[in-house]
mmCIF file of C-alpha atoms and ligand atoms in Angstrom:
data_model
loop_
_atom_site.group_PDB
_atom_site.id
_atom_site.type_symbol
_atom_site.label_atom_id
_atom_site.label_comp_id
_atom_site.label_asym_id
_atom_site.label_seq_id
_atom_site.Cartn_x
_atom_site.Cartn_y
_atom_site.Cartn_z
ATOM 1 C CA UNK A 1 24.993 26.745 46.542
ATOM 2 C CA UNK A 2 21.774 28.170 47.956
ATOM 3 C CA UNK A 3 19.500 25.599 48.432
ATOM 4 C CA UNK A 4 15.736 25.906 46.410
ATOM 5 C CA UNK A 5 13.243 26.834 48.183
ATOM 6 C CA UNK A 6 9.051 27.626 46.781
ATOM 7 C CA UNK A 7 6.650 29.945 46.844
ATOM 8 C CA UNK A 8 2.815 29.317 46.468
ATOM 9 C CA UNK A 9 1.975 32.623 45.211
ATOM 10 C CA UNK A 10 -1.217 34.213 44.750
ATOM 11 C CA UNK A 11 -2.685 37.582 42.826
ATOM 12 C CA UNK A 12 -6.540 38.019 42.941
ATOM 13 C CA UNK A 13 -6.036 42.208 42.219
ATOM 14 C CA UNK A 14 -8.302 42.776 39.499
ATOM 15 C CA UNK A 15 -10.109 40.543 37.499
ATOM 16 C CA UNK A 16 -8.058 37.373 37.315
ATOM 17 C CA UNK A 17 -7.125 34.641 39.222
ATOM 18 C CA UNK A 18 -4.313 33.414 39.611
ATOM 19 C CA UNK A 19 -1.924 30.889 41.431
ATOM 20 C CA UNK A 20 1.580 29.891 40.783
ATOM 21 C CA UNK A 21 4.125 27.954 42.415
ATOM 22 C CA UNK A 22 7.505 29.420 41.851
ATOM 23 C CA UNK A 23 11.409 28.166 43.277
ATOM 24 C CA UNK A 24 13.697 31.085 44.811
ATOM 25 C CA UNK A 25 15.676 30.234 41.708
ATOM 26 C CA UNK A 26 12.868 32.145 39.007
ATOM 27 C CA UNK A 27 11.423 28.854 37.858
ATOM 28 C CA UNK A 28 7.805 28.814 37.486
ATOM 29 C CA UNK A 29 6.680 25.089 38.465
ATOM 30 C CA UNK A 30 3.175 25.847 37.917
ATOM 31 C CA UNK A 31 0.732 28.774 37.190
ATOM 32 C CA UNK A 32 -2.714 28.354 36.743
ATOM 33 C CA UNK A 33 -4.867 32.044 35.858
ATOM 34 C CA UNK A 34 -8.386 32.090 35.327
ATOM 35 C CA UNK A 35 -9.506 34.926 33.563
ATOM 36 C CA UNK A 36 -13.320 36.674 34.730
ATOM 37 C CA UNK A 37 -15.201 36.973 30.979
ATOM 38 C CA UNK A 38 -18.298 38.005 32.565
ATOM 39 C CA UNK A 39 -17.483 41.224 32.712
ATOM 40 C CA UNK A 40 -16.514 41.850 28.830
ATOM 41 C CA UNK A 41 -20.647 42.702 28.638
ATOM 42 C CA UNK A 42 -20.532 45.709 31.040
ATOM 43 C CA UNK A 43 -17.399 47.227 28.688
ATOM 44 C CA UNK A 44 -15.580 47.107 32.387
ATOM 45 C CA UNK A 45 -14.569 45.448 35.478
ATOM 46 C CA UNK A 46 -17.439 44.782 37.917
ATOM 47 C CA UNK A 47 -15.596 45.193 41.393
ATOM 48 C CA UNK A 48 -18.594 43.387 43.169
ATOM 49 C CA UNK A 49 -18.407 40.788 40.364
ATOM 50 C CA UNK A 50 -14.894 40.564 40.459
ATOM 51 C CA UNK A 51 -14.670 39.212 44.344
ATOM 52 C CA UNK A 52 -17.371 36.965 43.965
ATOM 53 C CA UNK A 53 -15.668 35.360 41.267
ATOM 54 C CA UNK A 54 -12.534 35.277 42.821
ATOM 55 C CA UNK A 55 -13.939 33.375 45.751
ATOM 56 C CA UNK A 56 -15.190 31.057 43.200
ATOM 57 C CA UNK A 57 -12.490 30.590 41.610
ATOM 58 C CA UNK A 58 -9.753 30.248 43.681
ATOM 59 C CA UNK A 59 -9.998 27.849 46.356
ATOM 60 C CA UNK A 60 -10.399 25.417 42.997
ATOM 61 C CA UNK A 61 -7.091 27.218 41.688
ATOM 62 C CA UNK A 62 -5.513 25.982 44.711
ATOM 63 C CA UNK A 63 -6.715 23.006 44.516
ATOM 64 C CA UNK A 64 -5.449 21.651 41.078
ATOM 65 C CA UNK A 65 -2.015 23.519 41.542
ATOM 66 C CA UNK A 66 -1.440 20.318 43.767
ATOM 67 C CA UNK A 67 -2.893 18.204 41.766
ATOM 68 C CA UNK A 68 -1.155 19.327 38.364
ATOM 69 C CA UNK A 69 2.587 19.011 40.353
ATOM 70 C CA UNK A 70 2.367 16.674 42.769
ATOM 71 C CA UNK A 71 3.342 18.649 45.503
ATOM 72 C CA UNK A 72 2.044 18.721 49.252
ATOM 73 C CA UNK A 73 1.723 22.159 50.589
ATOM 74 C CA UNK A 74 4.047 21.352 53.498
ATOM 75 C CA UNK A 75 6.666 21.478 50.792
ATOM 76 C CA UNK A 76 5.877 25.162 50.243
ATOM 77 C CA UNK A 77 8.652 27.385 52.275
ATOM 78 C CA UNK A 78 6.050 30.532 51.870
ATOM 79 C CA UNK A 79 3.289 32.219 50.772
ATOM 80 C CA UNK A 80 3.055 34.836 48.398
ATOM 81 C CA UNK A 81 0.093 37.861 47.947
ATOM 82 C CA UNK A 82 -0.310 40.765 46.049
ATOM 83 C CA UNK A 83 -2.170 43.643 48.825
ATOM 84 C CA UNK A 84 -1.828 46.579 46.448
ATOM 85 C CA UNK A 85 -3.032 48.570 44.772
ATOM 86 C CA UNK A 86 -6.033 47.164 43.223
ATOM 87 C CA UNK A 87 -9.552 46.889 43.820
ATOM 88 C CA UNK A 88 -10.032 46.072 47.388
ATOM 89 C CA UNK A 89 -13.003 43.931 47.434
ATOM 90 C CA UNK A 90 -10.644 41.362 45.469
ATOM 91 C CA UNK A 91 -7.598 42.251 46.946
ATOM 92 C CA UNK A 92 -8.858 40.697 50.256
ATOM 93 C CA UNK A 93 -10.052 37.611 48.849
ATOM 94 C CA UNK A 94 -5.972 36.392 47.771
ATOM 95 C CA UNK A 95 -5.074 38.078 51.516
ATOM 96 C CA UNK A 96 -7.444 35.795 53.329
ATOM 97 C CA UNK A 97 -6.936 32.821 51.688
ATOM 98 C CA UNK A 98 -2.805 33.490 52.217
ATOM 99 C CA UNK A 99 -2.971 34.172 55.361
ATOM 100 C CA UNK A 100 -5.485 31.163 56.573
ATOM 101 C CA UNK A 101 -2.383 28.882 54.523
ATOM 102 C CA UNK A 102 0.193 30.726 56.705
ATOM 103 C CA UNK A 103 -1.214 30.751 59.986
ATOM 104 C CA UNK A 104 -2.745 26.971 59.814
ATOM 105 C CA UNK A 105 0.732 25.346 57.646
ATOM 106 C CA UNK A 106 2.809 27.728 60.011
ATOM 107 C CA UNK A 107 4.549 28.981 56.942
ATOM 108 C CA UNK A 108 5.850 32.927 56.043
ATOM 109 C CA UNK A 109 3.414 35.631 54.703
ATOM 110 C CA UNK A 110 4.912 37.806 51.932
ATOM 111 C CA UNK A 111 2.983 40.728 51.131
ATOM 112 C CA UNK A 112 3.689 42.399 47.724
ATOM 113 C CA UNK A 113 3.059 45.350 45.771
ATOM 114 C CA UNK A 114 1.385 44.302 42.501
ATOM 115 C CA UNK A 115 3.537 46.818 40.185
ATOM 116 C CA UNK A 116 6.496 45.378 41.787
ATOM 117 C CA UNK A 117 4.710 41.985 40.485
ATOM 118 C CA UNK A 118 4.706 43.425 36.546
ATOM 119 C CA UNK A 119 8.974 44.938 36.933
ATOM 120 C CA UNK A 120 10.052 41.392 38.313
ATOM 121 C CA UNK A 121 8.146 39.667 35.978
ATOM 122 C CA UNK A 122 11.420 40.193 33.845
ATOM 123 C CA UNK A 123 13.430 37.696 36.547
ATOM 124 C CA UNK A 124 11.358 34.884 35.704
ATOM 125 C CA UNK A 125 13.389 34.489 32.374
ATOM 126 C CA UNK A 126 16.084 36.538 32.379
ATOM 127 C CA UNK A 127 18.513 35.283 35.240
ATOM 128 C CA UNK A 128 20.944 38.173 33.852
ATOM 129 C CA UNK A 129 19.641 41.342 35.697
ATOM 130 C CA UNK A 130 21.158 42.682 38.494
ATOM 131 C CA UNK A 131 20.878 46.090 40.090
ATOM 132 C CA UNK A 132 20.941 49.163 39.422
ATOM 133 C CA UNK A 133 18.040 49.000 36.167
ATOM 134 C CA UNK A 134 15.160 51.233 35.322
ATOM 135 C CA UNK A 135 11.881 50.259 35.289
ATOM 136 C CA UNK A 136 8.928 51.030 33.105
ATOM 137 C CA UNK A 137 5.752 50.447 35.026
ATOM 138 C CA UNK A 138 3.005 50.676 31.992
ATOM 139 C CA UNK A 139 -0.394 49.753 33.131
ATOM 140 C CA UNK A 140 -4.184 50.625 33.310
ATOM 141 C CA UNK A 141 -3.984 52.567 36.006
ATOM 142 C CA UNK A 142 -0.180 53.206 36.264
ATOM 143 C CA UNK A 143 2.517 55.160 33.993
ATOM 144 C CA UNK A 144 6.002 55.242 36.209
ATOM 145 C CA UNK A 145 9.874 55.287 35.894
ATOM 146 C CA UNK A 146 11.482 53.538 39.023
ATOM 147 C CA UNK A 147 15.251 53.471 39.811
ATOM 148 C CA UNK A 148 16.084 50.027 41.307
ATOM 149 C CA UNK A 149 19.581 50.604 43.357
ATOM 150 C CA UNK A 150 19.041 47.289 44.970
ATOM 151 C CA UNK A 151 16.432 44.778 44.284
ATOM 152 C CA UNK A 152 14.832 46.310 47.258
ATOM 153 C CA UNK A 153 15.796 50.011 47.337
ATOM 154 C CA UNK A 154 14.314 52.439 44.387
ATOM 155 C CA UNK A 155 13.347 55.683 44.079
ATOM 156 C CA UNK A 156 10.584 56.632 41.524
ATOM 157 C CA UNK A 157 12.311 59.173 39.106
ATOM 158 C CA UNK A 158 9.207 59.917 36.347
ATOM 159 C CA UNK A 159 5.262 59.225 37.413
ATOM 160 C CA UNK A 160 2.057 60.202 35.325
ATOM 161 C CA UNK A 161 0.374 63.363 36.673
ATOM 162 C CA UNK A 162 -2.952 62.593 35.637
ATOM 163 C CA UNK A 163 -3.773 59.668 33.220
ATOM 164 C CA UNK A 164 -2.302 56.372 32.697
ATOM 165 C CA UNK A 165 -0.913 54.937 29.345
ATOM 166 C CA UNK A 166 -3.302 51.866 29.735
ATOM 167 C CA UNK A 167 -6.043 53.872 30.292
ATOM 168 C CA UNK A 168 -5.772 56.026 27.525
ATOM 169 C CA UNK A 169 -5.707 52.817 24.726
ATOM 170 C CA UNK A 170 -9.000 51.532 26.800
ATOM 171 C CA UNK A 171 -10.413 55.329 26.312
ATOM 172 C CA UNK A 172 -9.622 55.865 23.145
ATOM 173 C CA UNK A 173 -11.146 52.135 21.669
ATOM 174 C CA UNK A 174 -14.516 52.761 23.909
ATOM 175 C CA UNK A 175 -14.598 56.082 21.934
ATOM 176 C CA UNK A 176 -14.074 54.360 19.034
ATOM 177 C CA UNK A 177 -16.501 51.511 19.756
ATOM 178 C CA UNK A 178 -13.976 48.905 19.726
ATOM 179 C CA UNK A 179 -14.476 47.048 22.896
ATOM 180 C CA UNK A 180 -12.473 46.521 26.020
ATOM 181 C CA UNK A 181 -9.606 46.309 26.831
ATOM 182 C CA UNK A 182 -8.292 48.699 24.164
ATOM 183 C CA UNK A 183 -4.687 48.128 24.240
ATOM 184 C CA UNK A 184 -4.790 44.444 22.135
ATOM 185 C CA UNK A 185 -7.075 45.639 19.907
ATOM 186 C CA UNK A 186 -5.692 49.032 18.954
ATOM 187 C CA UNK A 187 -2.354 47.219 19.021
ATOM 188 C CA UNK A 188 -3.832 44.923 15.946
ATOM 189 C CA UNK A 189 -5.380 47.545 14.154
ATOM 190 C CA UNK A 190 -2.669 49.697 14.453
ATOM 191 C CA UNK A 191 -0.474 46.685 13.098
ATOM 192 C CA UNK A 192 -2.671 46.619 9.584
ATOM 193 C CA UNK A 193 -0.579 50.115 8.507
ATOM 194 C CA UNK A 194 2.436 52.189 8.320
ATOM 195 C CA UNK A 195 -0.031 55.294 7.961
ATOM 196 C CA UNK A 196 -0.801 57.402 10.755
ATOM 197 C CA UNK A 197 -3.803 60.098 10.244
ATOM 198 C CA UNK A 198 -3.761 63.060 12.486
ATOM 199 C CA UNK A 199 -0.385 64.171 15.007
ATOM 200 C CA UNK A 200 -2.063 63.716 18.310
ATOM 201 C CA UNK A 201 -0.379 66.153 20.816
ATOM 202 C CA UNK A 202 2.398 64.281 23.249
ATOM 203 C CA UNK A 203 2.143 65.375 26.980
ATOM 204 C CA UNK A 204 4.942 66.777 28.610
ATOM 205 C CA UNK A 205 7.115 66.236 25.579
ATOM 206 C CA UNK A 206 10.564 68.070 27.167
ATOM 207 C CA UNK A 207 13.560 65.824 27.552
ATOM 208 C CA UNK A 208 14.284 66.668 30.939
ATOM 209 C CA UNK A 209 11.248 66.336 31.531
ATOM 210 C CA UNK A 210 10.689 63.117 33.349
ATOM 211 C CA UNK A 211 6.615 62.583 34.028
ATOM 212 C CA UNK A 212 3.959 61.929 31.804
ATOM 213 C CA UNK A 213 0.444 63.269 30.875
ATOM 214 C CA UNK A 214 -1.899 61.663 29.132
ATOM 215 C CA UNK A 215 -5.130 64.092 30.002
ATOM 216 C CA UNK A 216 -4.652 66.426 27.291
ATOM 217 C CA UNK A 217 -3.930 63.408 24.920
ATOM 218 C CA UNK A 218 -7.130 61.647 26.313
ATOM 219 C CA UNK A 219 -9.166 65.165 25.586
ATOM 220 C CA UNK A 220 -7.463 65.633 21.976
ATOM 221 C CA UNK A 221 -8.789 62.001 20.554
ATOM 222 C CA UNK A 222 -12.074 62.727 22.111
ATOM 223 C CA UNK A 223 -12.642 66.071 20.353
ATOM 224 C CA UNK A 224 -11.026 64.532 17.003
ATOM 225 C CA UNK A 225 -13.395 61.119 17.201
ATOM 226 C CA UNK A 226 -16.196 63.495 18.091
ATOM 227 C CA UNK A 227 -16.041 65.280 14.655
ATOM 228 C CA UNK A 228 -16.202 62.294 12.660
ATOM 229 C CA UNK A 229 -18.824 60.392 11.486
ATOM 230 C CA UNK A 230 -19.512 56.525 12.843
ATOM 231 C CA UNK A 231 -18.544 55.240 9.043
ATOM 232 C CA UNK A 232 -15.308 57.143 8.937
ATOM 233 C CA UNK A 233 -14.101 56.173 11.730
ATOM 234 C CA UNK A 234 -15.174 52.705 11.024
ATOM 235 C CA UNK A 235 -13.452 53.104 7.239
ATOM 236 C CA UNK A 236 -10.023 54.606 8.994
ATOM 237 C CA UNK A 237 -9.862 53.120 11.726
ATOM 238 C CA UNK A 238 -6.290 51.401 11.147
ATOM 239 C CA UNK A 239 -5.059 54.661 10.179
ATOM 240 C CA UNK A 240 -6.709 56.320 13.586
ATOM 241 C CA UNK A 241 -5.619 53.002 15.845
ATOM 242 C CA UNK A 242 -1.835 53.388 14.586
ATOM 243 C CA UNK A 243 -1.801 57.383 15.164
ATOM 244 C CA UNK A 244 -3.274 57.148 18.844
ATOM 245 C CA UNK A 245 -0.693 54.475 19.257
ATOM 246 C CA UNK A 246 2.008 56.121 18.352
ATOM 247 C CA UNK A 247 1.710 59.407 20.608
ATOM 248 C CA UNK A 248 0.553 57.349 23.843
ATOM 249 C CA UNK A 249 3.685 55.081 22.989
ATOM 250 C CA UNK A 250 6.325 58.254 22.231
ATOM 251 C CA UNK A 251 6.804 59.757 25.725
ATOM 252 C CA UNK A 252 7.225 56.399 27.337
ATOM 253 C CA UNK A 253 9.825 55.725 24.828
ATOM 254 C CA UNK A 254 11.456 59.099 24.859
ATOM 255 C CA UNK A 255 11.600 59.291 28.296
ATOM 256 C CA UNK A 256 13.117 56.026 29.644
ATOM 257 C CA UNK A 257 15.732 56.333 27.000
ATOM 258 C CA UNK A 258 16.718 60.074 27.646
ATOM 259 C CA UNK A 259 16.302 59.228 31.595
ATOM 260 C CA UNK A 260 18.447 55.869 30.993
ATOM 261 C CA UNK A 261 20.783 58.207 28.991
ATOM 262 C CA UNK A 262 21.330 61.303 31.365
ATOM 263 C CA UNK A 263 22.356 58.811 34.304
ATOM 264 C CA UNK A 264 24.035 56.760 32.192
ATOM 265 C CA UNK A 265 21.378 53.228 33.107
ATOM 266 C CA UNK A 266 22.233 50.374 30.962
ATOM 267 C CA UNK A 267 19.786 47.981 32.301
ATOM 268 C CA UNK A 268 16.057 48.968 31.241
ATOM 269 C CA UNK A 269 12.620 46.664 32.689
ATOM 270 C CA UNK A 270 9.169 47.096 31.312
ATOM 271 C CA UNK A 271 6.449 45.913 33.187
ATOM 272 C CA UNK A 272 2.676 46.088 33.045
ATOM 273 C CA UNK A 273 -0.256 44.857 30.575
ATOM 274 C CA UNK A 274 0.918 47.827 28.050
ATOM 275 C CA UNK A 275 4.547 46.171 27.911
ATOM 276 C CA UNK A 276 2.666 43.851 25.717
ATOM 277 C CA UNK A 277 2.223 46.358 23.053
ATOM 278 C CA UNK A 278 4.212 46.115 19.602
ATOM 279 C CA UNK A 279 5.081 49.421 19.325
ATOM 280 C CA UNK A 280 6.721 49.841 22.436
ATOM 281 C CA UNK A 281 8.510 46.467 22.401
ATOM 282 C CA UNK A 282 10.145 47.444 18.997
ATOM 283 C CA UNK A 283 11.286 51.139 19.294
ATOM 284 C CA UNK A 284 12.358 50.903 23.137
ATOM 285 C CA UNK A 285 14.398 47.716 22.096
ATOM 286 C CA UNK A 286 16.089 49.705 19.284
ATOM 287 C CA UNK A 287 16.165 52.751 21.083
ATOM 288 C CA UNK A 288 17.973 51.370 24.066
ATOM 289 C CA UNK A 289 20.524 49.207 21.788
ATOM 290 C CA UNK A 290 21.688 52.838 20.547
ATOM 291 C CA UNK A 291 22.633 53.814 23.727
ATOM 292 C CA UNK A 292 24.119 50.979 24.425
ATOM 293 C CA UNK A 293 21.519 49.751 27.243
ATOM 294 C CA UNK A 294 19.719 46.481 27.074
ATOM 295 C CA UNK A 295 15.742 46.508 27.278
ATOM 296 C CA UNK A 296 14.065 43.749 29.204
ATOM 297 C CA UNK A 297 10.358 43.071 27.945
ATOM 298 C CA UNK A 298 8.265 40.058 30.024
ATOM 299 C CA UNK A 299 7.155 37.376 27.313
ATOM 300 C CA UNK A 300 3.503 37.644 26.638
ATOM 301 C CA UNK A 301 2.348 35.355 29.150
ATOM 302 C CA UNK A 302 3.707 37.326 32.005
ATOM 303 C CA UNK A 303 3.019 40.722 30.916
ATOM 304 C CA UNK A 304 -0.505 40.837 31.903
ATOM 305 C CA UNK A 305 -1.775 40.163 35.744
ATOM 306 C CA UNK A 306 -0.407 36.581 36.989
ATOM 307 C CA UNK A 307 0.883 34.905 39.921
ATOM 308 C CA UNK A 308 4.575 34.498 38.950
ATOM 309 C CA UNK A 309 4.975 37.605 38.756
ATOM 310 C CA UNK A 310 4.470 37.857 42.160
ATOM 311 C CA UNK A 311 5.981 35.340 43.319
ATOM 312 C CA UNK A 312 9.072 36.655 41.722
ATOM 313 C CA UNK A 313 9.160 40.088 43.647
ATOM 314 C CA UNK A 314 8.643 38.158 46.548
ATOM 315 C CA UNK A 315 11.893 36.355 46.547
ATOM 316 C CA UNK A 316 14.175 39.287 47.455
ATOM 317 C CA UNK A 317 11.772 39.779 50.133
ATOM 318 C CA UNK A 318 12.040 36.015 51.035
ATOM 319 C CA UNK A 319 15.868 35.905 51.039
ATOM 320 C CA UNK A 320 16.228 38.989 53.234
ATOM 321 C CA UNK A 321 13.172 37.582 55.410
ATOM 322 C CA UNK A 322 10.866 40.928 55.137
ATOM 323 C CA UNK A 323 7.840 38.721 56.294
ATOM 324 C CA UNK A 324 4.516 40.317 57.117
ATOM 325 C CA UNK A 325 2.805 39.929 60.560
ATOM 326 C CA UNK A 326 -0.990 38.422 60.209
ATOM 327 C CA UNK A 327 -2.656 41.712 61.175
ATOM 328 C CA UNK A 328 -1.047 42.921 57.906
ATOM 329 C CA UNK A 329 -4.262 44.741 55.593
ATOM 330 C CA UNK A 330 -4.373 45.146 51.935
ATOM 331 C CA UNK A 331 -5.169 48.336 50.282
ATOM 332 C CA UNK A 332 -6.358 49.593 47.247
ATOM 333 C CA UNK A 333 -4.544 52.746 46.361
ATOM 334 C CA UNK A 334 -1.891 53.282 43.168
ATOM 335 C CA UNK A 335 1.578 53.829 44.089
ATOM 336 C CA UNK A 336 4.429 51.508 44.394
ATOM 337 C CA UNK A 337 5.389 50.950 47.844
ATOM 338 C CA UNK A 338 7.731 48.016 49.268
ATOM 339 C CA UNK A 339 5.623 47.147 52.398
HETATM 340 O O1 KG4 B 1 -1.224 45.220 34.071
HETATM 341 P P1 KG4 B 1 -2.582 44.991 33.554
HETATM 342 O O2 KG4 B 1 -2.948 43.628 33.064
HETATM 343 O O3 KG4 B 1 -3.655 45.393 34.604
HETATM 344 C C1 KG4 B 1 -3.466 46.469 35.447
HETATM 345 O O4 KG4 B 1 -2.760 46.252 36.471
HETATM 346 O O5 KG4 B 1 -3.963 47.569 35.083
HETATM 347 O O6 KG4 B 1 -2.774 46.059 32.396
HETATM 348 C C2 KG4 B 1 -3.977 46.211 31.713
HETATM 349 C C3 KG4 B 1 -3.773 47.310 30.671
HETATM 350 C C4 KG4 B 1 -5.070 47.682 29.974
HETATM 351 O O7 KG4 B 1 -5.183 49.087 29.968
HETATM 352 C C5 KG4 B 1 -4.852 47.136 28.559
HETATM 353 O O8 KG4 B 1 -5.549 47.868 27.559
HETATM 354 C C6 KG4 B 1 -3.342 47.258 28.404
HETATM 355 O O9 KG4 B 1 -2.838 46.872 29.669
HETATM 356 N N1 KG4 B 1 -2.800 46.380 27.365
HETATM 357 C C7 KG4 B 1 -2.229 46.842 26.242
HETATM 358 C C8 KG4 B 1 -1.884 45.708 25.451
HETATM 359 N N2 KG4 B 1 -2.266 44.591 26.141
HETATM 360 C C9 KG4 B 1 -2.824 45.029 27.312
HETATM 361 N N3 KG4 B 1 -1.975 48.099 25.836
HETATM 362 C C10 KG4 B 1 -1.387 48.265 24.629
HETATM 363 N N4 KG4 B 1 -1.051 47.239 23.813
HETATM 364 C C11 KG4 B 1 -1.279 45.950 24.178
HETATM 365 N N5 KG4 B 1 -0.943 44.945 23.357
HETATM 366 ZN ZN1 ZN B 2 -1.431 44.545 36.573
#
């Protein structure tokens, strides 16, 4: 049997904070996020804001993670950091702190990508998935289809060509006056009806088809909130919520499945804050169980930015050593890269 071995891992990409400790078994013995409110009054994320807060908050982070389990950080076997993408001003506040812990404890540094973070955020409680499965990387700022053939190897197979899903929920509820982020709250409204009110278009809607577009979906609830007054929109706005839903939430669904289909994949992953949606969870679930596949969602607490999750696409990493040097830099643009 292999023996257990931990991770201190560490994600700082955005606007939370977070530290977990994690075994190279998927068990999470601690995580501890602290989310950055301050920014909820500037209806965005503050990237000078955010890296001042992360320097705030995380040396304390680390601090009570050894507190809370009792462990020395000579028991860690390796650290842990998420370098992209992100915004870089916070980005290098997780690298510096992970790589003063591995140069001064003498431990590993294991750089990962954060997307990778959200697709083996699905390992941390379901020990049953094994190469080859497809992921669904749904996110602010990302909208891909990746082909694991190893735990290590993919290939992506579907990518957004202008928009991402995420972004167009936090669009459409600004437009709407709703507050940010969108996705959660057009997710509840949406939940209040069956009734949709207007057939937004659905980018790129051919089955063979495998990338997405949201621009012309982005443009389409613009021009339609545009012509309504503030009251309507305020009176529908269940009715509006579930109808955006529903065509940002289509493609993903009728791609992965006819993708999943075509190459005959019967292991699917969704990752990402939008893999926390309703809509999504419930028809790719069904849709997959009639093709026979099995759809993997992360439980609410994992779906959205946290340190497990990257802890947990560090352990293939770990087991095949794929270590990073010190000189190692983080960077802030979107893509998924194994580095
Ligand atoms: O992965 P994440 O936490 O941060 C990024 O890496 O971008 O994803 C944040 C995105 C936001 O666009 C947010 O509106 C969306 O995930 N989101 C949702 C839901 N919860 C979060 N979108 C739809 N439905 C939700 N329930
Ligand atoms: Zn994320």
């Amino acid at each position: 049997m292999k023996q257990r071995k931990l991770i201190l891992a560490i994600e700082s990409s955005c606007d939370d904070t977070s530290i977990a400790i994690i075994s190279t078994n998927y068990e999470v013995i601690s995580l501890l996020t602290s989310t950055q409110i301050d920014h909820d009054k500037y209806g965005g994320i503050l990237p000078e804001l955010a890296s001042r807060l992360h320097i705030r908050n995380i040396l304390y982070l680390l601090e009570h993670i050894f507190n809370v389990t009792n462990l020395e950080i000579e028991q860690i076997d390796a650290i842990a950091v998420s370098i992209n993408p992100g915004l870089i001003g916070s980005l290098l506040v997780g690298l510096s702190i992970a790589k003063s812990i591995s140069w001064s404890m003498e431990k590993p540094l294991i750089t990962v990508n954060h997307m990778l973070g959200h697709i083996f955020a699905n390992h941390l409680e379901y020990q049953d998935i094994t190469p080859p499965f497809l992921a669904l990387v749904v996110s602010g700022g990302h909208t891909e289809l990746v082909l694991f053939e190893t735990n290590v190897n993919y290939t992506i197979v579907g990518k957004t060509l202008d928009d991402a899903a995420g972004e167009t929920f936090d669009k459409a509820a600004k437009l709407m006056h709703l507050g940010f982020p969108g996705g959660p709250i057009i997710d509840k409204l949406a939940s209040q009806t069956n009734d949709s009110i207007f057939d937004f278009p659905v980018g790129l809607n051919r089955k063979d088809n495998f990338n997405f577009s949201y621009s012309g979906l982005k443009t389409a609830i613009k021009q339609y909130i545009s012509s309504k007054s503030e009251t309507w929109i305020d009176k529908n706005k269940a009715r509006l919520a579930n109808s955006i839903q529903t065509s940002i939430v289509k493609p993903l669904v009728n791609k992965t499945i006819s993708y999943a289909k075509k190459h005959n994949i019967k292991t699917i992953l969704v990752g990402g804050g939008v893999a926390a949606n309703t809509l999504l969870r419930t028809s790719l679930l069904h849709e997959a169980a009639i093709i026979n596949a099995k759809a993997y969602f992360p439980s609410l607490k994992y779906c959205l930015d946290n340190a497990a999750m990257i802890g947990a696409a560090a352990i293939p990493k770990y087991e095949k050593k794929l270590f990073s040097s010190l000189d190692i830099n983080a960077f802030s643009d979107k893509g998924l890269r194994i580095i």
